[in-house]
Every structure is written in C-alpha cells, then in structure tokens.
GROMACS .gro file of C-alpha atoms in nm:
model
  418
    1ARG     CA    1   6.708  -4.584  -1.480
    2PHE     CA    2   6.991  -4.604  -1.217
    3ALA     CA    3   7.157  -4.289  -1.065
    4PRO     CA    4   7.476  -4.195  -1.215
    5LYS     CA    5   7.782  -4.262  -1.000
    6LEU     CA    6   7.883  -3.928  -0.860
    7LEU     CA    7   8.230  -3.846  -0.749
    8VAL     CA    8   8.189  -3.572  -0.486
    9PRO     CA    9   8.490  -3.401  -0.310
   10THR     CA   10   8.451  -3.410   0.060
   11HIS     CA   11   8.493  -3.044   0.109
   12TRP     CA   12   8.175  -2.991  -0.084
   13PHE     CA   13   7.961  -3.150   0.205
   14GLY     CA   14   7.997  -2.861   0.411
   15THR     CA   15   7.792  -2.655   0.182
   16ILE     CA   16   7.495  -2.914   0.143
   17PRO     CA   17   7.176  -2.817   0.294
   18ALA     CA   18   7.086  -2.984   0.627
   19SER     CA   19   6.798  -3.108   0.447
   20ILE     CA   20   7.005  -3.350   0.259
   21MET     CA   21   7.254  -3.471   0.517
   22GLY     CA   22   6.999  -3.442   0.822
   23ALA     CA   23   6.754  -3.653   0.641
   24LYS     CA   24   7.009  -3.966   0.633
   25ARG     CA   25   7.083  -3.873   0.976
   26VAL     CA   26   6.731  -3.896   1.097
   27ALA     CA   27   6.645  -4.201   0.885
   28ALA     CA   28   6.957  -4.351   1.087
   29SER     CA   29   6.819  -4.234   1.433
   30GLN     CA   30   6.492  -4.413   1.364
   31SER     CA   31   6.618  -4.750   1.399
   32PRO     CA   32   6.490  -4.939   1.685
   33LYS     CA   33   6.685  -4.928   2.031
   34PRO     CA   34   6.748  -5.215   2.255
   35LYS     CA   35   6.532  -5.214   2.553
   36THR     CA   36   6.746  -5.161   2.894
   37LYS     CA   37   6.600  -5.163   3.227
   38GLN     CA   38   6.592  -4.851   3.431
   39LYS     CA   39   6.731  -4.816   3.771
   40LYS     CA   40   6.503  -4.753   4.049
   41GLY     CA   41   6.506  -4.383   4.103
   42ALA     CA   42   6.689  -4.305   3.791
   43LYS     CA   43   6.550  -3.986   3.615
   44VAL     CA   44   6.421  -4.031   3.264
   45ALA     CA   45   6.589  -3.815   3.032
   46GLU     CA   46   6.361  -3.579   2.817
   47ALA     CA   47   6.298  -3.664   2.467
   48THR     CA   48   6.472  -3.388   2.267
   49PRO     CA   49   6.284  -3.301   1.939
   50GLU     CA   50   6.425  -3.404   1.635
   51PRO     CA   51   6.568  -3.139   1.385
   52GLN     CA   52   6.342  -3.054   1.115
   53ALA     CA   53   6.469  -3.056   0.766
   54ALA     CA   54   6.535  -2.713   0.621
   55SER     CA   55   6.408  -2.622   0.283
   56VAL     CA   56   6.624  -2.614  -0.015
   57ALA     CA   57   6.689  -2.273  -0.167
   58ALA     CA   58   6.552  -2.175  -0.474
   59LEU     CA   59   6.762  -2.281  -0.778
   60PRO     CA   60   6.877  -2.035  -1.055
   61ASP     CA   61   6.729  -2.064  -1.376
   62TRP     CA   62   7.037  -2.252  -1.538
   63CYS     CA   63   6.993  -2.550  -1.340
   64MET     CA   64   6.618  -2.591  -1.451
   65PRO     CA   65   6.706  -2.818  -1.760
   66ALA     CA   66   6.914  -3.046  -1.539
   67MET     CA   67   6.637  -3.065  -1.256
   68LYS     CA   68   6.348  -3.117  -1.534
   69LEU     CA   69   6.540  -3.400  -1.667
   70MET     CA   70   6.582  -3.554  -1.331
   71GLU     CA   71   6.215  -3.543  -1.288
   72ILE     CA   72   6.151  -3.748  -1.604
   73PRO     CA   73   6.138  -4.125  -1.608
   74ALA     CA   74   6.372  -4.306  -1.853
   75SER     CA   75   6.056  -4.468  -1.992
   76THR     CA   76   5.659  -4.493  -1.937
   77ALA     CA   77   5.740  -4.820  -1.741
   78GLU     CA   78   5.955  -4.667  -1.493
   79VAL     CA   79   5.930  -4.396  -1.235
   80PRO     CA   80   6.153  -4.104  -1.165
   81LEU     CA   81   6.471  -4.093  -0.946
   82PRO     CA   82   6.419  -4.102  -0.585
   83ALA     CA   83   6.334  -3.776  -0.432
   84SER     CA   84   6.639  -3.777  -0.200
   85PHE     CA   85   6.877  -3.832  -0.504
   86ARG     CA   86   6.710  -3.524  -0.689
   87GLU     CA   87   6.764  -3.317  -0.381
   88MET     CA   88   7.135  -3.431  -0.349
   89VAL     CA   89   7.183  -3.323  -0.712
   90ALA     CA   90   6.985  -3.007  -0.646
   91ALA     CA   91   7.224  -2.931  -0.363
   92MET     CA   92   7.526  -3.015  -0.559
   93LEU     CA   93   7.446  -2.841  -0.905
   94PRO     CA   94   7.484  -2.480  -0.804
   95MET     CA   95   7.845  -2.564  -0.708
   96SER     CA   96   7.926  -2.778  -1.006
   97GLY     CA   97   8.049  -2.516  -1.239
   98LEU     CA   98   7.776  -2.574  -1.471
   99ASN     CA   99   7.763  -2.192  -1.523
  100SER     CA  100   8.128  -2.105  -1.567
  101GLU     CA  101   8.412  -2.172  -1.821
  102VAL     CA  102   8.495  -2.533  -1.864
  103SER     CA  103   8.866  -2.458  -1.825
  104GLY     CA  104   8.785  -2.316  -1.472
  105ARG     CA  105   8.609  -2.633  -1.343
  106HIS     CA  106   8.762  -2.849  -1.098
  107MET     CA  107   8.803  -3.216  -1.178
  108TYR     CA  108   8.533  -3.329  -0.962
  109GLN     CA  109   8.286  -3.084  -1.114
  110ARG     CA  110   8.357  -3.207  -1.451
  111GLN     CA  111   8.322  -3.586  -1.322
  112PHE     CA  112   7.980  -3.475  -1.153
  113LEU     CA  113   7.878  -3.321  -1.489
  114GLU     CA  114   8.004  -3.602  -1.703
  115GLY     CA  115   7.773  -3.829  -1.485
  116LEU     CA  116   7.483  -3.624  -1.525
  117SER     CA  117   7.523  -3.596  -1.909
  118GLU     CA  118   7.550  -3.986  -1.935
  119ASN     CA  119   7.248  -4.018  -1.727
  120PHE     CA  120   7.037  -3.762  -1.959
  121ALA     CA  121   7.206  -3.934  -2.274
  122SER     CA  122   7.066  -4.274  -2.146
  123LEU     CA  123   6.710  -4.103  -2.073
  124GLN     CA  124   6.730  -3.949  -2.453
  125ALA     CA  125   6.803  -4.295  -2.579
  126GLY     CA  126   6.495  -4.447  -2.387
  127ARG     CA  127   6.293  -4.157  -2.525
  128GLN     CA  128   6.396  -4.234  -2.871
  129ALA     CA  129   6.337  -4.624  -2.829
  130THR     CA  130   5.998  -4.525  -2.709
  131VAL     CA  131   5.945  -4.342  -3.024
  132ALA     CA  132   6.078  -4.616  -3.230
  133THR     CA  133   5.873  -4.866  -3.065
  134ALA     CA  134   5.545  -4.660  -3.128
  135ARG     CA  135   5.644  -4.629  -3.508
  136ALA     CA  136   5.737  -4.988  -3.522
  137ALA     CA  137   5.405  -5.078  -3.359
  138ILE     CA  138   5.218  -4.831  -3.648
  139ALA     CA  139   5.384  -5.020  -3.896
  140ALA     CA  140   5.281  -5.336  -3.788
  141LEU     CA  141   4.931  -5.239  -3.750
  142ASP     CA  142   4.927  -5.104  -4.090
  143SER     CA  143   5.046  -5.425  -4.222
  144GLU     CA  144   4.786  -5.589  -4.008
  145GLN     CA  145   4.501  -5.361  -4.139
  146ALA     CA  146   4.623  -5.422  -4.518
  147GLU     CA  147   4.583  -5.790  -4.437
  148VAL     CA  148   4.231  -5.755  -4.287
  149VAL     CA  149   4.113  -5.500  -4.561
  150SER     CA  150   4.229  -5.790  -4.798
  151LYS     CA  151   4.051  -6.049  -4.605
  152VAL     CA  152   3.734  -5.843  -4.608
  153GLY     CA  153   3.733  -5.803  -4.976
  154VAL     CA  154   3.808  -6.172  -5.010
  155SER     CA  155   3.549  -6.305  -4.763
  156LYS     CA  156   3.288  -6.071  -4.910
  157GLU     CA  157   3.356  -6.197  -5.268
  158LYS     CA  158   3.340  -6.558  -5.157
  159ALA     CA  159   3.015  -6.475  -4.976
  160ASN     CA  160   2.878  -6.313  -5.314
  161ALA     CA  161   2.977  -6.622  -5.489
  162MET     CA  162   2.829  -6.869  -5.229
  163ARG     CA  163   2.499  -6.651  -5.253
  164ALA     CA  164   2.460  -6.697  -5.636
  165VAL     CA  165   2.496  -7.080  -5.588
  166ARG     CA  166   2.246  -7.087  -5.283
  167ASP     CA  167   1.999  -6.897  -5.502
  168ALA     CA  168   2.052  -7.142  -5.804
  169LYS     CA  169   2.025  -7.444  -5.557
  170GLN     CA  170   1.699  -7.295  -5.407
  171GLU     CA  171   1.547  -7.242  -5.749
  172THR     CA  172   1.608  -7.583  -5.857
  173TRP     CA  173   1.452  -7.707  -5.530
  174LYS     CA  174   1.144  -7.518  -5.587
  175LYS     CA  175   1.095  -7.676  -5.936
  176ALA     CA  176   1.135  -7.984  -5.797
  177VAL     CA  177   0.866  -7.948  -5.528
  178ASP     CA  178   0.647  -7.820  -5.810
  179ALA     CA  179   0.715  -8.132  -6.023
  180THR     CA  180   0.639  -8.331  -5.717
  181GLU     CA  181   0.304  -8.166  -5.674
  182THR     CA  182   0.229  -8.238  -6.031
  183ALA     CA  183   0.322  -8.614  -6.015
  184GLY     CA  184   0.114  -8.634  -5.703
  185LYS     CA  185  -0.205  -8.502  -5.893
  186ALA     CA  186  -0.120  -8.733  -6.184
  187ILE     CA  187  -0.123  -9.016  -5.930
  188ALA     CA  188  -0.472  -8.913  -5.802
  189ALA     CA  189  -0.613  -8.891  -6.155
  190ALA     CA  190  -0.498  -9.235  -6.257
  191GLU     CA  191  -0.625  -9.385  -5.964
  192GLU     CA  192  -0.940  -9.224  -6.032
  193GLN     CA  193  -0.958  -9.364  -6.391
  194VAL     CA  194  -0.868  -9.727  -6.257
  195GLN     CA  195  -1.172  -9.685  -5.992
  196ASN     CA  196  -1.400  -9.538  -6.235
  197HIS     CA  197  -1.329  -9.812  -6.513
  198GLU     CA  198  -1.582 -10.086  -6.361
  199ALA     CA  199  -1.838  -9.821  -6.335
  200GLU     CA  200  -1.798  -9.693  -6.688
  201HIS     CA  201  -1.801 -10.044  -6.810
  202LYS     CA  202  -2.131 -10.110  -6.647
  203ASP     CA  203  -2.264  -9.793  -6.783
  204SER     CA  204  -2.166  -9.872  -7.128
  205LYS     CA  205  -2.354 -10.207  -7.112
  206GLU     CA  206  -2.681 -10.006  -6.972
  207LYS     CA  207  -2.652  -9.785  -7.259
  208VAL     CA  208  -2.610 -10.043  -7.512
  209GLU     CA  209  -2.930 -10.209  -7.357
  210CYS     CA  210  -3.145  -9.908  -7.330
  211LEU     CA  211  -3.055  -9.791  -7.699
  212GLY     CA  212  -3.147 -10.140  -7.818
  213GLN     CA  213  -3.486 -10.113  -7.638
  214LEU     CA  214  -3.546  -9.771  -7.758
  215MET     CA  215  -3.475  -9.871  -8.121
  216THR     CA  216  -3.685 -10.182  -8.082
  217THR     CA  217  -3.992 -10.047  -7.886
  218LYS     CA  218  -3.996  -9.699  -8.017
  219PHE     CA  219  -3.787  -9.571  -8.284
  220MET     CA  220  -3.882  -9.887  -8.531
  221PRO     CA  221  -4.267  -9.840  -8.459
  222LEU     CA  222  -4.238  -9.476  -8.538
  223LYS     CA  223  -4.037  -9.543  -8.833
  224GLU     CA  224  -4.305  -9.809  -8.968
  225PHE     CA  225  -4.582  -9.577  -8.855
  226SER     CA  226  -4.737  -9.865  -8.671
  227ILE     CA  227  -4.884  -9.676  -8.414
  228PRO     CA  228  -5.252  -9.614  -8.494
  229GLY     CA  229  -5.376  -9.249  -8.533
  230THR     CA  230  -5.606  -9.286  -8.268
  231LYS     CA  231  -5.323  -9.314  -8.004
  232TRP     CA  232  -5.193  -8.990  -8.146
  233ARG     CA  233  -5.086  -8.885  -7.763
  234LEU     CA  234  -4.880  -9.175  -7.738
  235ARG     CA  235  -4.725  -9.136  -8.071
  236GLU     CA  236  -4.670  -8.770  -7.970
  237LYS     CA  237  -4.512  -8.891  -7.655
  238THR     CA  238  -4.295  -9.141  -7.814
  239THR     CA  239  -4.189  -8.900  -8.099
  240LYS     CA  240  -4.064  -8.684  -7.818
  241ASP     CA  241  -3.871  -8.956  -7.618
  242VAL     CA  242  -3.693  -9.073  -7.945
  243ALA     CA  243  -3.604  -8.742  -8.049
  244ASP     CA  244  -3.474  -8.632  -7.715
  245ALA     CA  245  -3.267  -8.945  -7.691
  246LEU     CA  246  -3.129  -8.934  -8.014
  247ALA     CA  247  -3.049  -8.546  -8.017
  248SER     CA  248  -2.836  -8.638  -7.707
  249LEU     CA  249  -2.619  -8.869  -7.921
  250SER     CA  250  -2.546  -8.606  -8.187
  251PRO     CA  251  -2.269  -8.392  -8.237
  252ALA     CA  252  -2.258  -8.054  -8.053
  253GLY     CA  253  -2.452  -7.775  -8.201
  254VAL     CA  254  -2.727  -7.998  -8.400
  255GLU     CA  255  -2.903  -8.114  -8.119
  256ASP     CA  256  -3.215  -7.890  -8.136
  257SER     CA  257  -3.187  -7.944  -8.526
  258LEU     CA  258  -3.219  -8.290  -8.498
  259ARG     CA  259  -3.486  -8.309  -8.249
  260ASP     CA  260  -3.701  -8.091  -8.460
  261ALA     CA  261  -3.650  -8.284  -8.774
  262LEU     CA  262  -3.743  -8.611  -8.614
  263ARG     CA  263  -4.064  -8.489  -8.493
  264VAL     CA  264  -4.155  -8.382  -8.863
  265ALA     CA  265  -4.012  -8.699  -9.011
  266PHE     CA  266  -4.206  -8.935  -8.771
  267ARG     CA  267  -4.539  -8.772  -8.882
  268LYS     CA  268  -4.495  -8.912  -9.240
  269ARG     CA  269  -4.618  -9.235  -9.369
  270PRO     CA  270  -4.341  -9.456  -9.507
  271GLY     CA  271  -4.536  -9.466  -9.851
  272GLU     CA  272  -4.519  -9.074  -9.881
  273ASN     CA  273  -4.259  -8.949 -10.138
  274GLU     CA  274  -4.072  -8.716  -9.854
  275SER     CA  275  -3.698  -8.737  -9.882
  276PHE     CA  276  -3.627  -8.519  -9.609
  277ALA     CA  277  -3.816  -8.769  -9.371
  278THR     CA  278  -3.621  -9.045  -9.509
  279MET     CA  279  -3.294  -8.871  -9.500
  280THR     CA  280  -3.340  -8.744  -9.106
  281ILE     CA  281  -3.454  -9.107  -9.030
  282GLU     CA  282  -3.147  -9.267  -9.198
  283TYR     CA  283  -2.934  -9.018  -9.019
  284ALA     CA  284  -3.055  -9.113  -8.680
  285GLU     CA  285  -3.033  -9.474  -8.769
  286LYS     CA  286  -2.640  -9.410  -8.861
  287LEU     CA  287  -2.591  -9.207  -8.538
  288VAL     CA  288  -2.739  -9.471  -8.325
  289SER     CA  289  -2.546  -9.734  -8.498
  290LYS     CA  290  -2.210  -9.551  -8.478
  291HIS     CA  291  -2.257  -9.478  -8.094
  292MET     CA  292  -2.352  -9.840  -8.029
  293GLU     CA  293  -2.053  -9.960  -8.206
  294SER     CA  294  -1.823  -9.720  -7.997
  295LEU     CA  295  -1.991  -9.851  -7.693
  296ASP     CA  296  -1.937 -10.225  -7.801
  297ALA     CA  297  -1.561 -10.140  -7.864
  298LYS     CA  298  -1.536 -10.021  -7.524
  299ILE     CA  299  -1.711 -10.312  -7.361
  300GLN     CA  300  -1.498 -10.528  -7.564
  301GLY     CA  301  -1.191 -10.367  -7.490
  302PHE     CA  302  -1.256 -10.380  -7.116
  303GLU     CA  303  -0.972 -10.563  -7.005
  304ALA     CA  304  -0.740 -10.398  -7.224
  305GLU     CA  305  -0.849 -10.081  -7.088
  306ALA     CA  306  -0.829 -10.165  -6.744
  307GLN     CA  307  -0.469 -10.281  -6.804
  308THR     CA  308  -0.383  -9.947  -6.965
  309ARG     CA  309  -0.526  -9.772  -6.674
  310VAL     CA  310  -0.325  -9.982  -6.451
  311ALA     CA  311  -0.032  -9.927  -6.624
  312ALA     CA  312  -0.087  -9.543  -6.637
  313LEU     CA  313  -0.131  -9.552  -6.278
  314THR     CA  314   0.192  -9.738  -6.201
  315ALA     CA  315   0.382  -9.502  -6.454
  316ALA     CA  316   0.237  -9.213  -6.244
  317LYS     CA  317   0.366  -9.329  -5.927
  318GLU     CA  318   0.712  -9.433  -6.057
  319SER     CA  319   0.733  -9.076  -6.195
  320ALA     CA  320   0.624  -8.946  -5.851
  321GLU     CA  321   0.897  -9.151  -5.677
  322HIS     CA  322   1.159  -8.998  -5.935
  323ALA     CA  323   1.045  -8.657  -5.871
  324LYS     CA  324   1.054  -8.712  -5.490
  325THR     CA  325   1.408  -8.819  -5.538
  326GLN     CA  326   1.487  -8.525  -5.726
  327LYS     CA  327   1.337  -8.304  -5.465
  328ASP     CA  328   1.490  -8.473  -5.172
  329ALA     CA  329   1.836  -8.453  -5.365
  330ALA     CA  330   1.771  -8.053  -5.469
  331GLU     CA  331   1.687  -8.001  -5.107
  332ASN     CA  332   1.992  -8.152  -4.973
  333GLU     CA  333   2.223  -7.943  -5.195
  334TYR     CA  334   2.015  -7.651  -5.125
  335ILE     CA  335   2.063  -7.693  -4.741
  336ILE     CA  336   2.434  -7.743  -4.798
  337ALA     CA  337   2.461  -7.444  -5.013
  338ASP     CA  338   2.275  -7.223  -4.754
  339ASN     CA  339   2.501  -7.352  -4.484
  340HIS     CA  340   2.811  -7.279  -4.685
  341LEU     CA  341   2.668  -6.939  -4.732
  342LEU     CA  342   2.614  -6.890  -4.391
  343GLU     CA  343   2.980  -6.972  -4.300
  344ALA     CA  344   3.094  -6.728  -4.573
  345ASP     CA  345   2.875  -6.457  -4.448
  346THR     CA  346   3.013  -6.525  -4.067
  347LEU     CA  347   3.372  -6.531  -4.200
  348ALA     CA  348   3.298  -6.181  -4.391
  349ASN     CA  349   3.091  -6.026  -4.066
  350ASN     CA  350   3.402  -6.139  -3.862
  351ALA     CA  351   3.668  -5.993  -4.111
  352VAL     CA  352   3.445  -5.656  -4.097
  353ASP     CA  353   3.431  -5.677  -3.721
  354GLU     CA  354   3.811  -5.737  -3.723
  355GLU     CA  355   3.849  -5.438  -3.919
  356LYS     CA  356   3.641  -5.213  -3.723
  357GLN     CA  357   3.852  -5.308  -3.375
  358LEU     CA  358   4.164  -5.220  -3.569
  359LYS     CA  359   4.052  -4.861  -3.572
  360PRO     CA  360   4.051  -4.744  -3.205
  361ARG     CA  361   4.369  -4.943  -3.191
  362ALA     CA  362   4.523  -4.735  -3.478
  363ALA     CA  363   4.384  -4.407  -3.315
  364ALA     CA  364   4.579  -4.504  -2.964
  365LEU     CA  365   4.908  -4.596  -3.134
  366ALA     CA  366   4.891  -4.273  -3.319
  367THR     CA  367   4.786  -4.082  -2.993
  368ALA     CA  368   5.112  -4.270  -2.815
  369LEU     CA  369   5.330  -4.170  -3.095
  370GLU     CA  370   5.252  -3.817  -3.093
  371THR     CA  371   5.291  -3.817  -2.709
  372ALA     CA  372   5.613  -4.002  -2.732
  373GLU     CA  373   5.760  -3.757  -3.016
  374ALA     CA  374   5.656  -3.452  -2.799
  375GLU     CA  375   5.814  -3.602  -2.462
  376LEU     CA  376   6.141  -3.658  -2.684
  377ILE     CA  377   6.137  -3.343  -2.822
  378CYS     CA  378   6.122  -3.208  -2.454
  379VAL     CA  379   6.391  -3.407  -2.343
  380GLN     CA  380   6.595  -3.339  -2.650
  381SER     CA  381   6.551  -2.951  -2.577
  382LEU     CA  382   6.640  -2.997  -2.211
  383VAL     CA  383   6.968  -3.221  -2.283
  384ALA     CA  384   7.061  -2.961  -2.541
  385SER     CA  385   7.054  -2.696  -2.307
  386PHE     CA  386   7.233  -2.886  -2.027
  387GLU     CA  387   7.485  -2.985  -2.279
  388ALA     CA  388   7.545  -2.613  -2.410
  389LEU     CA  389   7.617  -2.507  -2.078
  390ARG     CA  390   7.841  -2.816  -2.007
  391GLU     CA  391   8.026  -2.714  -2.292
  392GLY     CA  392   8.071  -2.371  -2.170
  393ALA     CA  393   7.784  -2.142  -2.329
  394SER     CA  394   7.627  -1.856  -2.173
  395THR     CA  395   7.364  -1.901  -1.925
  396ALA     CA  396   7.151  -1.646  -2.081
  397ALA     CA  397   7.144  -1.831  -2.404
  398ALA     CA  398   7.072  -2.172  -2.257
  399VAL     CA  399   6.789  -2.024  -2.030
  400GLU     CA  400   6.644  -1.860  -2.333
  401ALA     CA  401   6.610  -2.157  -2.538
  402THR     CA  402   6.504  -2.365  -2.262
  403VAL     CA  403   6.213  -2.133  -2.191
  404GLY     CA  404   6.108  -2.098  -2.570
  405GLN     CA  405   6.107  -2.503  -2.576
  406GLN     CA  406   5.895  -2.507  -2.267
  407VAL     CA  407   5.632  -2.299  -2.425
  408ALA     CA  408   5.657  -2.507  -2.759
  409ASP     CA  409   5.632  -2.815  -2.538
  410GLN     CA  410   5.315  -2.677  -2.391
  411SER     CA  411   5.167  -2.609  -2.735
  412ALA     CA  412   5.233  -2.961  -2.851
  413ALA     CA  413   5.108  -3.117  -2.522
  414ALA     CA  414   4.784  -2.902  -2.575
  415GLU     CA  415   4.769  -3.046  -2.936
  416VAL     CA  416   4.801  -3.408  -2.846
  417ALA     CA  417   4.521  -3.362  -2.576
  418LEU     CA  418   4.290  -3.222  -2.842
   0.00000   0.00000   0.00000
C-alpha cells in the first residue's frame, strides 16, 4: 500500500531523532563525487568518520497498535511499508497527541492521525477483501466438488450399464464359438460319410455274395441232410459255420439261442416229424432273406445315398459358414462393447481422481480462510484500539484491549497451525 500523505509542521523536525534525519543525510553523502586533481604538495585531508545512526527510543504502549499496523502489509501479495517510513512515523507518533484529548490537538496532529487512520482503514479493507476472496474460492470449490461428485455418480452408473452390455455380448460370442465348433464337427462327420460310402457299397456287395454262397454251399446241404453220415466231422464244422454266421445276423440278445437251436435242427433229417427243427430252419431262412433284401436295397440305392450324403455335407458346410459369420459378428460386437466399457471405466476413474485432487485444495482453502480471518481479527483489533485513542479514549483502556487481543490472536494462530 502507499504511505499516507502526512503534513508535518516544521517545528517538529527539531525533535525527530538523528537516526531518521541523519539517515537521509548519510544517503545523500554517499553519492559519487567528481574527481579533481590534487596539487603537488597539497595535504590530503583526513577522512572524517560518518555519524552513526542513534537508536530510536522505546515507544510507549499506546503507540503499539499503530506501529504494529505499520508492520502489516495490505495483502499477502505486498510487502510492509519501508523501514525508513516506519521509523519516521515512530519518531512522530509520540508527538502526535494520540494520548491526549481531541480538543487539545494541533491541526497538524489531527491531519497526521487522519492520514494514519485512512492508511489503516485501507489495510483493514484489504484484509476484508482477502477474507471475501477466500470465502468466494471455497464457495466456488464447493460448487466444483458438487459437480465432480455428480460426475462420479453418473460415470460409474454408465460404466455399470456398459459392463452389463459387455457381459451379454461376451456370452453371445461364447455361444457362437460353441456353435462354430459344433458345425465343424458336423462337417467332419459328413465328410466321413461321403468318404466311407464307396467302401460301404463294396462291403454290401461282398456280404450278399458271401451269404449267397453260404446258403448255397452250406445251408442247403445241411437243410437237405445231403452230407453223408460218414463225413460227420465236415457236417459238424459246416453246422458251426452256418450257425455262427446266421447268429451274427439275428437281433441283439438271441445270438446264442439261435446258434444252439440251429445245431440241434441240422442233426434232424427232413422226413422226421420235428416241428422245432423246421421252425428254426425257417426262421433262419427268413432272417437271411430279410438281410439280403436290406443289402440289395442299399446296393440299389447307392447313387441316391451318395447324393444324400453329399447334400448333407453341403448343408453342414453352409451351416458352418453361417455359424462363423454369426461368431465374427458377435465377436465384433463384444470387442466394441468392451472398448466402450474401457472408455466408461476410464472416465469414471478420472472423475474419482478429480474428486480426490479437490480434497487437498479444499483443505488448503480452509486453512487460507482461517489464516485470513485470524489476520483480519488482529487488524480489526489494532485498528479499533488506534481509533479509540484517536477519538479520545483513555490510553489504559486501549492498551488493555490491545494486550487482550494479542493473547487471543496468539491462540487463534496456534489453532490454525495445528
């Protein structure tokens, strides 16, 4: 802040300590002097020591409010008044009539005190502005914090919604992967059917031929009992071969029964009245006939079956291609949803970090406000004490109020430090 314009009567200067007036004179004497040539033989004058500044006498207690106010800067961005100015005020303050009645003060004393009062009012206004600025900063931060808290809630809610979408897309993609694997297995099975069809056709022909030979060369001789008894070993072997062959064609669970029944039936002659043997042989003939018909049908339907199997393979491949298309689409949707979730999580985390960063700022602003309020209280107390003296209050009351306020200020400062 600027120093007040102080009107000082000239007769006061005789009482100002030498430390004030002498300082100016010493400062003036320190300016560089022009160099002059010395004459030969001229004696060089001995340098006289400069006068030392005398210490300012201790001021009375009623001067302390004003002197303390002179040491306080108008704001934290400024510096206190120059020391030379404070020393001048310290020299003039005891003669300012501040400790006397208002009516007994000289015009110059009143003007001097009014100048100090204006200066102190400006100082107090600066401290009040600092407090107002700190409160406005806290209010702005509160609004910012509320906005950030709302942002945190909204971003987290959006992230949760995106997570649910991502999880659903992931599940769809997994099912599509399973469907693709199933379609691949179906293609493999269809290809195997196509590849094995030729071999199955050849096997069916071989079975028809073998069964025809079996029925002609072995079954019919046993049925007609044309193998002579002298060749009983051949008969037994033929019976076993036929019984085993026909038993393999029978339905599941009757193989052993049919095999035993045929061995008994082939021991009977055709003319013998043996209904069991006749029924067994007829059953075997029907079983062979039915099986031959089935093989003939397969042989006759070779081309149609081949086309059916090729069509099945084609359908399996088309199904696999469709499944792959579905899988790719599901995978893309899953990736997009996962990226959206990543963005939403990033925004939510940034909002949380922003909220955390506001906490130290809030603490710093709160501390700054407490400090500014404490300094304002101190300035207000000192200004009140000075104004009370300027308005004619007793010096004892003003000093007592100043001391009490100093104790309170120290306590407030200690609380702020904690």
